[in-house]
Amino acid sequence: MLSKLKLSILIGSFLILAALPMITEAIDEPFYIDLMARVMIFSIAAMSLDFILGYGAMISFGHALYLGLGTYAVGIMAHYEVTNGWLQLLVCISGTAFIAFILGLISLRTSGIYFIMITFALAQMFYFLGISLEAYGGDDGLPIDTRSEFFSFFDLNDAWNMYYLILGTMTVTAIVLWKIINSRFGMVVRGSHSNDARMQAIGFPTMKYRLAAFVIAGVVCGLAGFLLGNLTEFLTPEYMHWFRSGELMIMVMVGGMGTLFGPLFGAFAYLMVEDFLANFTEYWQFYFGPMLIILVLFAKQGLWGMLPGKEDMSDE
Amino acid sequence: MTLLLFIEQFLNGMQFGVFLFLISAGLTLVLGIMNVVNLAHGSLYMIGAYFASTFYGLTGSLIVSLVLMIPVMLLVGIVIELVVLRTLYDRDHMDQVLATFGLILFFNELVRIIWGVEAQPLTLPMWLSGNVEILPDAPYPVYRLVVIGVGMAVAAGLFWMITKTRMGMLIRAGASNRPMVGALGVNIRFLYTMVFGLGAVFAGLAGLMAAPLQSVESGIGEDMLIFAFVVIVIGGIGSIRGALVASIVIGIFETVGRSILPVLMLEVVDSETAQTAGPALASMLVYILMAVILFFKPQGLFPARTG
Amino acid sequence: MSEPLLKVVQLRKSFGGVVATDSLDFDVMPGEIHAVIGPNGAGKTTFVAQIAGMLKSDSGTITFDGRDMAGKTAPERSHMGLARSFQITSVFRDFTALENVSLSIQAHAGHSFKFWKRASTDRDLTDPAQKILDDVGLGDKALTLAGNLAHGQQRQLEIAMALATSPKMLLLDEPTAGMGTEESETMRAFLNEMKGKYSMLLIEHDMDTVFSVADRVTVLVYGRGIATGTPEEIRNNAEVRAAYLGEDE
């Protein structure tokens, strides 16, 4: 089980997030709603990456691809004036699942450095594809004129509705992934993380379970992209760029790899630090690069991992 | 007409392949011998290009720049190895990815701080800027031919070093069987440092030769890094021979594909479709090639590892 | 005469120029413990890996329970009743002992595309797992992380995981590897207890264990079987003594 401290932090964070729109209205700083909505979207993406990276030891260096695919799903359909949210969602889920399945089939045949390089290259392929698609704005991207339409009483143009949709998705995603990690399926994924040969010897054809996990992570990240497209009202290949994949990995590491809830805070910490440094200097990466190296070398367990309370890798 | 275009693009592809080889040769050894994922290898290419523009600006001679470049890049490589890479050998791949990602951020910003955000110009000297007729009425830039020639010479030199010298033998042994080299009582730390330094020199050399052909700016290393990854995946980690073959294949596929594919597609589909799908397909061509090769040979064409 | 449970004919495997398994004939009768001994580098672990389906053989046939094993993957062989343990302890260190054994049970309890119910409190898995832990004497360690168990206990857990797949035959790769005298004795007693219940292919370095539990012994040198016989016969075989037991003729 989660330690009391961690459980309180999770519930506390949720309550603060739930109350945030009211607070920002009271202090008249609506900007923070948008900022936190963004943070939460990246939290979802980072969690999905941690699901395969931290629990399944699949070091995917192209995970932002699915973030981009999600925005393309919304954007392209909106471009053709299909604004029905349910339909968009269906296309988003089946599209990301299909692409994750094909890419997983190719990349999971390999391991180690090969896997990293292949996921990296295949994601870049889609980035370059996005750039070459002039019909959808090429590298300039394309504005999304209309946000997804779900219910007549739930208009996503309303900032609060958008915000609560994102908060809701994040919460549900965290709970669902948590259940999966501790289910029979999750045990197989985690087992093949620590010793794949052993898993096969006791009778698991691990490849299909790893592939399924890879697809689940892709779809969840695609959902984050779906929300991102709606929030930013913009479609751009830039979200598929390897740099974004690197950022997602940083969020996972900063939060704590293999702790499902760590990346929620990792995304928050990373985006805040980026924001802070960028305000302070034009060359923020000049400072952030060495900081990252030092973090990797000395603070590997991440924020969530630093919290007291010994726990095993399943975070229970 | 089409044949001439093809020949010209073929040579351009060779020339691009030469750059790819110079970058991948060092990287494939680092991956094979040290088992380290080094994302910052592309940065060495970028740094080389920046140094080239500065040295050339100061001396006015491409040859002198080249001579200055070699010890400087060796030094850069050695310093990076000693300060960062060395601490990562015992870490897992995830740590290596993130730390060398940090290096990329640092270097991309560093060159902007030192050289400014503007692209650095490097105009070719007179004797290299002309054209020669490779076929009647088919002019081709002298410089590109020189690049191909120099690249081939370097590749030949590298092969000689790898196959004939003691250091080369150790490197090969290290790429296919790491514990063995340690067992031979070789100072493995020194070998690692030298391999890394050598890789830096080659990447820097590619940067120097590419500098007159492209704009020298922050971030150019990563575009090459992606291609280098594709090359190494296809060629097999740790294999110089694989890197050479894959570099030339990818160079030609990428260059010829981009120019020929839209033309070819016009033959099959209407012009509108060709204009949309042509560039899209061309941009994916080398990755599709990689995926296909991987499907049949998950260890690449020339797997160097035996164990 | 009954048919052998495992029958290996003219098995071969080479790595580059090194022949690890060389024209090997071998069989295990139902209920029998057939030990394989040999000096380091004799190809014992390669042999186990071939039978378990983790290494592809160059040539030769492996028949198990009347079925040709060619083209069968390791998980498929596990489902046919072949269970292996590893020479280098490879329990899941981050899981409890109970979870380790539960995983084995789970592998043989239908597919694992079950995403919701918590596995570590699923009585369908934990009850049989606990029973097997009790059987091997680790009952009171069920909730200890495998990584925190003593070396000998990890070796026992290793075997418990193999037993949990309800095997017809056990491939045990040096169950006493790295054990002290006392631990070895416990393991020996345990193997004797298992005797008759399971057919076993036992790779072992410890001669006391081999000679006290095995029904038959095969001596492997450079991938070749140089002799097969009862422990008594092997002990008195001149060639074996020269090649392996290190005695001059």
PDB file of N, CA and C in Angstrom, chain A residues 1 175-176 178-180 182-185 187-188 190-192 194-195 197-205 208-209 212 216 312-313 316, chain C residues 54 74-75 78-79 84 86 90 92 94-95 99 103-104 106-109 111-119 122 124-125 158 161 165:
ATOM      1  N   MET A   1       0.840  -1.204   0.000  1.00  0.00           N
ATOM      2  CA  MET A   1       0.000   0.000   0.000  1.00  0.00           C
ATOM      3  C   MET A   1       0.870   1.247   0.000  1.00  0.00           C
ATOM      4  N   ILE A 175      -5.564   6.181 -11.957  1.00  0.00           N
ATOM      5  CA  ILE A 175      -6.189   5.045 -11.268  1.00  0.00           C
ATOM      6  C   ILE A 175      -6.141   3.785 -12.148  1.00  0.00           C
ATOM      7  N   VAL A 176      -6.470   3.961 -13.415  1.00  0.00           N
ATOM      8  CA  VAL A 176      -6.493   2.800 -14.314  1.00  0.00           C
ATOM      9  C   VAL A 176      -5.097   2.191 -14.443  1.00  0.00           C
ATOM     10  N   TRP A 178      -2.674   2.379 -12.388  1.00  0.00           N
ATOM     11  CA  TRP A 178      -2.342   1.792 -11.098  1.00  0.00           C
ATOM     12  C   TRP A 178      -2.943   0.397 -10.965  1.00  0.00           C
ATOM     13  N   LYS A 179      -4.213   0.278 -11.397  1.00  0.00           N
ATOM     14  CA  LYS A 179      -4.855  -1.028 -11.360  1.00  0.00           C
ATOM     15  C   LYS A 179      -4.128  -2.008 -12.290  1.00  0.00           C
ATOM     16  N   ILE A 180      -3.776  -1.527 -13.482  1.00  0.00           N
ATOM     17  CA  ILE A 180      -3.128  -2.417 -14.452  1.00  0.00           C
ATOM     18  C   ILE A 180      -1.783  -2.912 -13.927  1.00  0.00           C
ATOM     19  N   ASN A 182      -0.811  -3.477 -11.027  1.00  0.00           N
ATOM     20  CA  ASN A 182      -0.915  -4.491  -9.986  1.00  0.00           C
ATOM     21  C   ASN A 182      -1.740  -5.704 -10.402  1.00  0.00           C
ATOM     22  N   SER A 183      -2.236  -5.680 -11.637  1.00  0.00           N
ATOM     23  CA  SER A 183      -3.045  -6.812 -12.104  1.00  0.00           C
ATOM     24  C   SER A 183      -2.129  -7.935 -12.581  1.00  0.00           C
ATOM     25  N   ARG A 184      -2.733  -9.034 -13.025  1.00  0.00           N
ATOM     26  CA  ARG A 184      -1.930 -10.133 -13.573  1.00  0.00           C
ATOM     27  C   ARG A 184      -1.103  -9.644 -14.752  1.00  0.00           C
ATOM     28  N   PHE A 185      -1.749  -8.841 -15.598  1.00  0.00           N
ATOM     29  CA  PHE A 185      -1.035  -8.313 -16.757  1.00  0.00           C
ATOM     30  C   PHE A 185       0.190  -7.497 -16.310  1.00  0.00           C
ATOM     31  N   MET A 187       1.843  -7.751 -13.585  1.00  0.00           N
ATOM     32  CA  MET A 187       2.889  -8.622 -13.028  1.00  0.00           C
ATOM     33  C   MET A 187       3.774  -9.178 -14.151  1.00  0.00           C
ATOM     34  N   VAL A 188       3.157  -9.503 -15.271  1.00  0.00           N
ATOM     35  CA  VAL A 188       3.929 -10.054 -16.395  1.00  0.00           C
ATOM     36  C   VAL A 188       4.875  -8.982 -16.946  1.00  0.00           C
ATOM     37  N   ARG A 190       6.051  -6.353 -15.409  1.00  0.00           N
ATOM     38  CA  ARG A 190       7.110  -6.056 -14.441  1.00  0.00           C
ATOM     39  C   ARG A 190       8.103  -7.211 -14.342  1.00  0.00           C
ATOM     40  N   GLY A 191       7.583  -8.425 -14.458  1.00  0.00           N
ATOM     41  CA  GLY A 191       8.479  -9.583 -14.410  1.00  0.00           C
ATOM     42  C   GLY A 191       9.453  -9.578 -15.566  1.00  0.00           C
ATOM     43  N   SER A 192       8.954  -9.243 -16.756  1.00  0.00           N
ATOM     44  CA  SER A 192       9.857  -9.274 -17.902  1.00  0.00           C
ATOM     45  C   SER A 192      10.826  -8.104 -17.852  1.00  0.00           C
ATOM     46  N   SER A 194      12.462  -7.347 -15.039  1.00  0.00           N
ATOM     47  CA  SER A 194      13.649  -7.743 -14.301  1.00  0.00           C
ATOM     48  C   SER A 194      14.333  -8.967 -14.899  1.00  0.00           C
ATOM     49  N   ASN A 195      13.593  -9.856 -15.557  1.00  0.00           N
ATOM     50  CA  ASN A 195      14.270 -11.023 -16.113  1.00  0.00           C
ATOM     51  C   ASN A 195      13.414 -11.708 -17.164  1.00  0.00           C
ATOM     52  N   ALA A 197      14.191 -13.742 -19.671  1.00  0.00           N
ATOM     53  CA  ALA A 197      14.475 -15.155 -19.948  1.00  0.00           C
ATOM     54  C   ALA A 197      13.742 -16.030 -18.934  1.00  0.00           C
ATOM     55  N   ARG A 198      13.754 -15.580 -17.679  1.00  0.00           N
ATOM     56  CA  ARG A 198      13.084 -16.334 -16.632  1.00  0.00           C
ATOM     57  C   ARG A 198      11.575 -16.401 -16.875  1.00  0.00           C
ATOM     58  N   MET A 199      11.018 -15.271 -17.312  1.00  0.00           N
ATOM     59  CA  MET A 199       9.583 -15.231 -17.593  1.00  0.00           C
ATOM     60  C   MET A 199       9.223 -16.241 -18.672  1.00  0.00           C
ATOM     61  N   GLN A 200      10.069 -16.325 -19.684  1.00  0.00           N
ATOM     62  CA  GLN A 200       9.792 -17.283 -20.750  1.00  0.00           C
ATOM     63  C   GLN A 200       9.909 -18.705 -20.234  1.00  0.00           C
ATOM     64  N   ALA A 201      10.888 -18.925 -19.354  1.00  0.00           N
ATOM     65  CA  ALA A 201      11.101 -20.277 -18.839  1.00  0.00           C
ATOM     66  C   ALA A 201       9.918 -20.750 -18.003  1.00  0.00           C
ATOM     67  N   ILE A 202       9.256 -19.822 -17.288  1.00  0.00           N
ATOM     68  CA  ILE A 202       8.097 -20.300 -16.524  1.00  0.00           C
ATOM     69  C   ILE A 202       6.827 -20.282 -17.366  1.00  0.00           C
ATOM     70  N   GLY A 203       6.969 -19.934 -18.659  1.00  0.00           N
ATOM     71  CA  GLY A 203       5.843 -20.170 -19.557  1.00  0.00           C
ATOM     72  C   GLY A 203       5.137 -18.952 -20.112  1.00  0.00           C
ATOM     73  N   PHE A 204       5.723 -17.759 -19.944  1.00  0.00           N
ATOM     74  CA  PHE A 204       5.066 -16.587 -20.519  1.00  0.00           C
ATOM     75  C   PHE A 204       5.657 -16.251 -21.893  1.00  0.00           C
ATOM     76  N   PRO A 205       4.829 -16.218 -22.921  1.00  0.00           N
ATOM     77  CA  PRO A 205       5.312 -15.658 -24.191  1.00  0.00           C
ATOM     78  C   PRO A 205       5.351 -14.140 -24.026  1.00  0.00           C
ATOM     79  N   LYS A 208       4.163 -10.787 -26.499  1.00  0.00           N
ATOM     80  CA  LYS A 208       2.830 -10.222 -26.739  1.00  0.00           C
ATOM     81  C   LYS A 208       2.363  -9.349 -25.578  1.00  0.00           C
ATOM     82  N   TYR A 209       2.845  -9.661 -24.375  1.00  0.00           N
ATOM     83  CA  TYR A 209       2.465  -8.813 -23.249  1.00  0.00           C
ATOM     84  C   TYR A 209       3.192  -7.469 -23.312  1.00  0.00           C
ATOM     85  N   ALA A 212       1.540  -5.428 -25.907  1.00  0.00           N
ATOM     86  CA  ALA A 212       0.275  -4.868 -25.421  1.00  0.00           C
ATOM     87  C   ALA A 212       0.542  -3.658 -24.522  1.00  0.00           C
ATOM     88  N   ILE A 216      -0.740   0.149 -25.008  1.00  0.00           N
ATOM     89  CA  ILE A 216      -1.493   0.877 -23.976  1.00  0.00           C
ATOM     90  C   ILE A 216      -0.832   2.233 -23.708  1.00  0.00           C
ATOM     91  N   ASP A 312       8.378  -1.285  -2.283  1.00  0.00           N
ATOM     92  CA  ASP A 312       8.969  -2.015  -3.392  1.00  0.00           C
ATOM     93  C   ASP A 312       8.612  -1.299  -4.679  1.00  0.00           C
ATOM     94  N   MET A 313       9.068  -1.851  -5.814  1.00  0.00           N
ATOM     95  CA  MET A 313       8.904  -1.128  -7.061  1.00  0.00           C
ATOM     96  C   MET A 313       7.445  -0.967  -7.485  1.00  0.00           C
ATOM     97  N   GLU A 316       3.731  -0.201  -3.494  1.00  0.00           N
ATOM     98  CA  GLU A 316       2.649  -0.567  -2.596  1.00  0.00           C
ATOM     99  C   GLU A 316       3.141  -0.667  -1.170  1.00  0.00           C
TER     100      GLU A 316
ATOM    101  N   MET C  54      15.810 -22.323 -25.361  1.00  0.00           N
ATOM    102  CA  MET C  54      16.361 -20.976 -25.362  1.00  0.00           C
ATOM    103  C   MET C  54      17.492 -20.826 -26.369  1.00  0.00           C
ATOM    104  N   ALA C  74      10.492 -21.469 -25.823  1.00  0.00           N
ATOM    105  CA  ALA C  74      10.645 -21.777 -24.403  1.00  0.00           C
ATOM    106  C   ALA C  74       9.303 -21.771 -23.666  1.00  0.00           C
ATOM    107  N   PRO C  75       8.468 -20.734 -23.843  1.00  0.00           N
ATOM    108  CA  PRO C  75       7.177 -20.764 -23.139  1.00  0.00           C
ATOM    109  C   PRO C  75       6.322 -21.965 -23.550  1.00  0.00           C
ATOM    110  N   SER C  78       7.499 -24.931 -21.721  1.00  0.00           N
ATOM    111  CA  SER C  78       7.083 -24.862 -20.326  1.00  0.00           C
ATOM    112  C   SER C  78       5.656 -25.381 -20.181  1.00  0.00           C
ATOM    113  N   HIS C  79       4.816 -25.004 -21.146  1.00  0.00           N
ATOM    114  CA  HIS C  79       3.418 -25.448 -21.071  1.00  0.00           C
ATOM    115  C   HIS C  79       3.259 -26.936 -21.352  1.00  0.00           C
ATOM    116  N   ARG C  84      12.536 -25.476 -16.014  1.00  0.00           N
ATOM    117  CA  ARG C  84      13.974 -25.388 -15.755  1.00  0.00           C
ATOM    118  C   ARG C  84      14.272 -24.445 -14.605  1.00  0.00           C
ATOM    119  N   PHE C  86      17.686 -22.108 -13.088  1.00  0.00           N
ATOM    120  CA  PHE C  86      18.877 -21.498 -13.657  1.00  0.00           C
ATOM    121  C   PHE C  86      20.092 -21.674 -12.754  1.00  0.00           C
ATOM    122  N   SER C  90      17.984 -16.659 -10.579  1.00  0.00           N
ATOM    123  CA  SER C  90      17.272 -15.628 -11.323  1.00  0.00           C
ATOM    124  C   SER C  90      15.837 -15.530 -10.867  1.00  0.00           C
ATOM    125  N   PHE C  92      12.826 -13.223  -9.159  1.00  0.00           N
ATOM    126  CA  PHE C  92      12.497 -11.807  -9.315  1.00  0.00           C
ATOM    127  C   PHE C  92      12.725 -11.108  -7.985  1.00  0.00           C
ATOM    128  N   ASP C  94      12.626  -8.136  -6.869  1.00  0.00           N
ATOM    129  CA  ASP C  94      11.755  -7.075  -6.358  1.00  0.00           C
ATOM    130  C   ASP C  94      10.375  -7.586  -5.958  1.00  0.00           C
ATOM    131  N   PHE C  95      10.118  -8.852  -6.212  1.00  0.00           N
ATOM    132  CA  PHE C  95       8.848  -9.446  -5.812  1.00  0.00           C
ATOM    133  C   PHE C  95       9.064 -10.265  -4.542  1.00  0.00           C
ATOM    134  N   GLU C  99       4.964 -13.838  -4.451  1.00  0.00           N
ATOM    135  CA  GLU C  99       4.681 -13.304  -5.794  1.00  0.00           C
ATOM    136  C   GLU C  99       5.484 -14.047  -6.859  1.00  0.00           C
ATOM    137  N   LEU C 103       3.615 -16.011  -9.839  1.00  0.00           N
ATOM    138  CA  LEU C 103       3.835 -15.751 -11.260  1.00  0.00           C
ATOM    139  C   LEU C 103       3.882 -17.061 -12.055  1.00  0.00           C
ATOM    140  N   SER C 104       4.575 -18.043 -11.477  1.00  0.00           N
ATOM    141  CA  SER C 104       4.642 -19.343 -12.149  1.00  0.00           C
ATOM    142  C   SER C 104       3.260 -19.955 -12.295  1.00  0.00           C
ATOM    143  N   GLN C 106       0.465 -18.335 -12.314  1.00  0.00           N
ATOM    144  CA  GLN C 106      -0.263 -17.484 -13.257  1.00  0.00           C
ATOM    145  C   GLN C 106       0.054 -17.863 -14.703  1.00  0.00           C
ATOM    146  N   ALA C 107       1.317 -18.195 -14.947  1.00  0.00           N
ATOM    147  CA  ALA C 107       1.730 -18.518 -16.315  1.00  0.00           C
ATOM    148  C   ALA C 107       0.972 -19.729 -16.853  1.00  0.00           C
ATOM    149  N   HIS C 108       0.491 -20.570 -15.928  1.00  0.00           N
ATOM    150  CA  HIS C 108      -0.180 -21.785 -16.361  1.00  0.00           C
ATOM    151  C   HIS C 108      -1.659 -21.763 -16.018  1.00  0.00           C
ATOM    152  N   ALA C 109      -2.171 -20.559 -15.761  1.00  0.00           N
ATOM    153  CA  ALA C 109      -3.588 -20.427 -15.432  1.00  0.00           C
ATOM    154  C   ALA C 109      -4.270 -19.574 -16.491  1.00  0.00           C
ATOM    155  N   HIS C 111      -4.536 -17.146 -20.040  1.00  0.00           N
ATOM    156  CA  HIS C 111      -3.809 -15.952 -20.467  1.00  0.00           C
ATOM    157  C   HIS C 111      -3.767 -14.916 -19.354  1.00  0.00           C
ATOM    158  N   SER C 112      -2.852 -13.959 -19.501  1.00  0.00           N
ATOM    159  CA  SER C 112      -2.713 -12.946 -18.458  1.00  0.00           C
ATOM    160  C   SER C 112      -3.170 -11.572 -18.930  1.00  0.00           C
ATOM    161  N   PHE C 113      -4.055 -11.542 -19.927  1.00  0.00           N
ATOM    162  CA  PHE C 113      -4.597 -10.240 -20.315  1.00  0.00           C
ATOM    163  C   PHE C 113      -5.749  -9.897 -19.379  1.00  0.00           C
ATOM    164  N   LYS C 114      -5.413  -9.852 -18.095  1.00  0.00           N
ATOM    165  CA  LYS C 114      -6.389  -9.498 -17.078  1.00  0.00           C
ATOM    166  C   LYS C 114      -5.861  -8.250 -16.401  1.00  0.00           C
ATOM    167  N   PHE C 115      -6.595  -7.159 -16.585  1.00  0.00           N
ATOM    168  CA  PHE C 115      -6.032  -5.853 -16.281  1.00  0.00           C
ATOM    169  C   PHE C 115      -6.514  -5.233 -14.977  1.00  0.00           C
ATOM    170  N   TRP C 116      -7.442  -5.831 -14.323  1.00  0.00           N
ATOM    171  CA  TRP C 116      -8.071  -5.081 -13.239  1.00  0.00           C
ATOM    172  C   TRP C 116      -7.804  -5.641 -11.842  1.00  0.00           C
ATOM    173  N   LYS C 117      -8.105  -6.939 -11.648  1.00  0.00           N
ATOM    174  CA  LYS C 117      -8.023  -7.511 -10.302  1.00  0.00           C
ATOM    175  C   LYS C 117      -6.576  -7.550  -9.823  1.00  0.00           C
ATOM    176  N   ARG C 118      -6.373  -7.187  -8.583  1.00  0.00           N
ATOM    177  CA  ARG C 118      -5.036  -7.175  -8.013  1.00  0.00           C
ATOM    178  C   ARG C 118      -4.484  -8.602  -7.951  1.00  0.00           C
ATOM    179  N   ALA C 119      -3.292  -8.794  -8.495  1.00  0.00           N
ATOM    180  CA  ALA C 119      -2.747 -10.152  -8.584  1.00  0.00           C
ATOM    181  C   ALA C 119      -2.222 -10.652  -7.241  1.00  0.00           C
ATOM    182  N   ASP C 122      -4.853 -12.264  -5.104  1.00  0.00           N
ATOM    183  CA  ASP C 122      -5.743 -13.166  -5.829  1.00  0.00           C
ATOM    184  C   ASP C 122      -5.541 -14.582  -5.284  1.00  0.00           C
ATOM    185  N   ASP C 124      -6.677 -17.344  -6.038  1.00  0.00           N
ATOM    186  CA  ASP C 124      -6.474 -18.392  -7.044  1.00  0.00           C
ATOM    187  C   ASP C 124      -4.993 -18.596  -7.327  1.00  0.00           C
ATOM    188  N   LEU C 125      -4.216 -17.528  -7.114  1.00  0.00           N
ATOM    189  CA  LEU C 125      -2.771 -17.637  -7.336  1.00  0.00           C
ATOM    190  C   LEU C 125      -2.025 -17.879  -6.039  1.00  0.00           C
ATOM    191  N   GLU C 158      13.910 -20.759  -6.400  1.00  0.00           N
ATOM    192  CA  GLU C 158      14.129 -21.049  -7.811  1.00  0.00           C
ATOM    193  C   GLU C 158      13.445 -22.367  -8.201  1.00  0.00           C
ATOM    194  N   MET C 161       9.637 -22.204  -8.018  1.00  0.00           N
ATOM    195  CA  MET C 161       9.035 -21.596  -9.205  1.00  0.00           C
ATOM    196  C   MET C 161       8.906 -22.612 -10.335  1.00  0.00           C
ATOM    197  N   THR C 165       4.952 -24.765 -11.984  1.00  0.00           N
ATOM    198  CA  THR C 165       4.413 -24.871 -13.340  1.00  0.00           C
ATOM    199  C   THR C 165       3.839 -26.268 -13.593  1.00  0.00           C
TER     200      THR C 165
END
